[in-house]
Coordinates of C-alpha atoms and ligand atoms in Angstrom, one line a residue:
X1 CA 181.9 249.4 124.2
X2 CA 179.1 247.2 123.0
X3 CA 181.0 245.3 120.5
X4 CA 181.6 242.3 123.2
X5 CA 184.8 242.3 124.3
X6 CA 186.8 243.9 127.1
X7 CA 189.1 246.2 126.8
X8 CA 192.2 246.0 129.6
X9 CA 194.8 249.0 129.7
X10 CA 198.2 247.4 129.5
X11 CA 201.8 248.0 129.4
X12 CA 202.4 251.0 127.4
X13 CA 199.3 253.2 128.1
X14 CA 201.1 254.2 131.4
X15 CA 198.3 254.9 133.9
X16 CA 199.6 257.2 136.0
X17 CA 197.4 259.0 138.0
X18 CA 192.9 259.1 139.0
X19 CA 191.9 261.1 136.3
X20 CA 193.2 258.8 133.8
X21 CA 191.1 256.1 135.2
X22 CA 188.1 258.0 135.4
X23 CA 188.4 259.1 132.0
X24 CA 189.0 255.3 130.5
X25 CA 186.6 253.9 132.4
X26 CA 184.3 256.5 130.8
X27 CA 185.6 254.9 127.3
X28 CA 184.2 251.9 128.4
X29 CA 187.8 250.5 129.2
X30 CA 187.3 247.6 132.2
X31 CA 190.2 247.3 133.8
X32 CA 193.8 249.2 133.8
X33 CA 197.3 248.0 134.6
X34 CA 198.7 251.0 136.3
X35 CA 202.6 252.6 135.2
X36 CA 205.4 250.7 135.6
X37 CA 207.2 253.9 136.9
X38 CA 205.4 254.2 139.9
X39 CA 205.9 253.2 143.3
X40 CA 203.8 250.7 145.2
X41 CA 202.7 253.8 147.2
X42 CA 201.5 255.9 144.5
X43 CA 199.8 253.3 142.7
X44 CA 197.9 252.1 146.2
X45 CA 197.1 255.7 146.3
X46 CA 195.0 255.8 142.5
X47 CA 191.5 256.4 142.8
X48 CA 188.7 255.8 140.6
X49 CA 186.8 252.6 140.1
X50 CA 188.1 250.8 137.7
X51 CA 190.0 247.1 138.6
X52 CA 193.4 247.4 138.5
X53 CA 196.7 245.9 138.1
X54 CA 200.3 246.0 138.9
X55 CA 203.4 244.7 136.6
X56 CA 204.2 242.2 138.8
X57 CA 207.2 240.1 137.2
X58 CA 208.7 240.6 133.2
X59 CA 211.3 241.7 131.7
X60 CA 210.2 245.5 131.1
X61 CA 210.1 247.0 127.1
X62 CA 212.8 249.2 126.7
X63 CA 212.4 250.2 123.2
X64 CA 210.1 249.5 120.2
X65 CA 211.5 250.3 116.7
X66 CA 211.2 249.6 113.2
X67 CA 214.3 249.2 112.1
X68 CA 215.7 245.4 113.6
X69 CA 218.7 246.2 116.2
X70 CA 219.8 242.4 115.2
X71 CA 220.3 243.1 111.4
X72 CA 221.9 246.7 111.7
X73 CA 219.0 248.6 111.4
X74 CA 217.8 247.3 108.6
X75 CA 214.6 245.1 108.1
X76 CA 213.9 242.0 109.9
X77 CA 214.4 239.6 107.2
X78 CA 216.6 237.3 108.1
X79 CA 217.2 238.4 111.6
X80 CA 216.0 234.8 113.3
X81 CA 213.1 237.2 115.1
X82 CA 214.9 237.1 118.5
X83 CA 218.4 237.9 119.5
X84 CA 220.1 239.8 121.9
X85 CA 222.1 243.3 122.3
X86 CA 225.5 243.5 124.4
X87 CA 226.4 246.8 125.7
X88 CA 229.6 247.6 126.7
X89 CA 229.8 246.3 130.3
X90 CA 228.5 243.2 128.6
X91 CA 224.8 243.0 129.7
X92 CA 222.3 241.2 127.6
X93 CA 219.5 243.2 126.1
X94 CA 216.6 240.4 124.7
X95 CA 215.1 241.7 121.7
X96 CA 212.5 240.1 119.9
X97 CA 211.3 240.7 116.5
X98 CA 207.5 240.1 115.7
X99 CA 205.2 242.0 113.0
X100 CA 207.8 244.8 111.6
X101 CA 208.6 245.4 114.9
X102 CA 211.8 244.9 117.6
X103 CA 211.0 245.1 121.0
X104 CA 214.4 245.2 123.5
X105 CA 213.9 244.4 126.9
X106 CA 215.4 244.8 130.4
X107 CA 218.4 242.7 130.8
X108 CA 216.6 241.9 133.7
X109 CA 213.1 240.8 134.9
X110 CA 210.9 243.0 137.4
X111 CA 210.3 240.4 140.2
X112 CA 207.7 241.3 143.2
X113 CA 206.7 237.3 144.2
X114 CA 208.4 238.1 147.7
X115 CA 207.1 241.7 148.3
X116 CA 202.9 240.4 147.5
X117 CA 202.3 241.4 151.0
X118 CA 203.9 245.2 150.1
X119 CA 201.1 245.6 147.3
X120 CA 197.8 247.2 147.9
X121 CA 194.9 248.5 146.5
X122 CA 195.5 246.0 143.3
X123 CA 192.9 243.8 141.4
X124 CA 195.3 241.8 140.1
X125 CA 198.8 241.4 139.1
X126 CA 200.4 240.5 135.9
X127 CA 203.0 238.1 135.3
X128 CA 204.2 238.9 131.4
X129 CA 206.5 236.4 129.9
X130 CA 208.9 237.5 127.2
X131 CA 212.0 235.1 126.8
X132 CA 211.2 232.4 129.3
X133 CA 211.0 228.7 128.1
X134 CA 207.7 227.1 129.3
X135 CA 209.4 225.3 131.8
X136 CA 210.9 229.0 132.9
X137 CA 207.6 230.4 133.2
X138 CA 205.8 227.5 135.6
X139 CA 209.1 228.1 138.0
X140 CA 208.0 231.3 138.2
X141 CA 204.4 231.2 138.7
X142 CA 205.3 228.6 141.0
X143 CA 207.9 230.1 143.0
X144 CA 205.6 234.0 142.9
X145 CA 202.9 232.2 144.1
X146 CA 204.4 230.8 147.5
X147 CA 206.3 234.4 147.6
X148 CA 209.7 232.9 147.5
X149 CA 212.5 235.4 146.6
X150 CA 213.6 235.9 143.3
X151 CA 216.5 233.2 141.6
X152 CA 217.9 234.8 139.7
X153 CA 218.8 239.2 138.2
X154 CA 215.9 240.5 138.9
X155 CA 214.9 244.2 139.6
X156 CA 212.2 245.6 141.3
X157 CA 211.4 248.1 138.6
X158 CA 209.8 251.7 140.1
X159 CA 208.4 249.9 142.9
X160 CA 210.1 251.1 145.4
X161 CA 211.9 254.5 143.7
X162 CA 209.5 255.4 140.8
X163 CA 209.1 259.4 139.4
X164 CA 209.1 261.9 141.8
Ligands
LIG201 ZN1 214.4 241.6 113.6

């Protein structure tokens, strides 16, 4: 891009098949992290030449919207910036509040730290921290880098049933 940075696809821009590698890495993108709705088989079937990753533990975005879910839709004044939504089997939806915006996650984080073997084809993999303490997030690089299985909820996200 010549203006001296890199530019990395990320969650959101849902890479999803060749093509749309080819044609980022023709916009001088340098690296993609593929769609969190695919399987670990389609995604170790991607071409193109980019370097590319896999979301490999977080608590996936559910929802971005304008209007704060913790102050009744309104603005976020006042709404502390992070909270949490209950649904009715009463399962805990983080939300976090940040620049105008609400963000609610998974109740859940994707967890892959035991199934590294199971990934292929991948440059790297991202670890994406939402909620965790600091603390939180060094058990987990810790315990995803000697592949232990998961502590706590987790999901495995599309990695193993994905979009048909
Ligand atoms: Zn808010």
């Amino acid at each position: 891009m010549g203006e001296g940075f890199e530019v990395l696809a990320g969650p959101g821009t849902n890479i999803f098949n060749t093509r749309s590698i080819k044609t980022l890495s023709r916009e001088g993108v340098t690296a993609v992290l593929v769609s969190t709705e695919m399987t670990l088989k389609q995604s170790a079937a991607l071409g193109g030449d980019l370097p590319r990753g896999i979301f490999a533990y977080g608590r996936l975005p559910l929802m971005l919207t304008r209007a704060c879910p913790l102050n009744n839709g309104k603005k976020c004044a006042d709404c502390g910036g992070s909270g949490a939504l209950r649904d009715r089997m009463g399962i805990e939806f983080p939300v976090i509040c940040e620049a105008g915006c609400s963000v609610v996650y998974n109740s859940r984080p994707v967890y892959l730290g035991d199934k590294k073997e199971e990934i292929k084809n991948m440059d790297f993999l991202l670890l994406y921290f939402t909620t965790e303490s600091r603390e939180e997030a060094g058990l987990v690089i810790k315990d995803f880098s000697a592949g232990v299985p998961p502590r706590g909820e987790f999901t495995r996200g599309a990695a193993y049933r994905g979009v048909e």
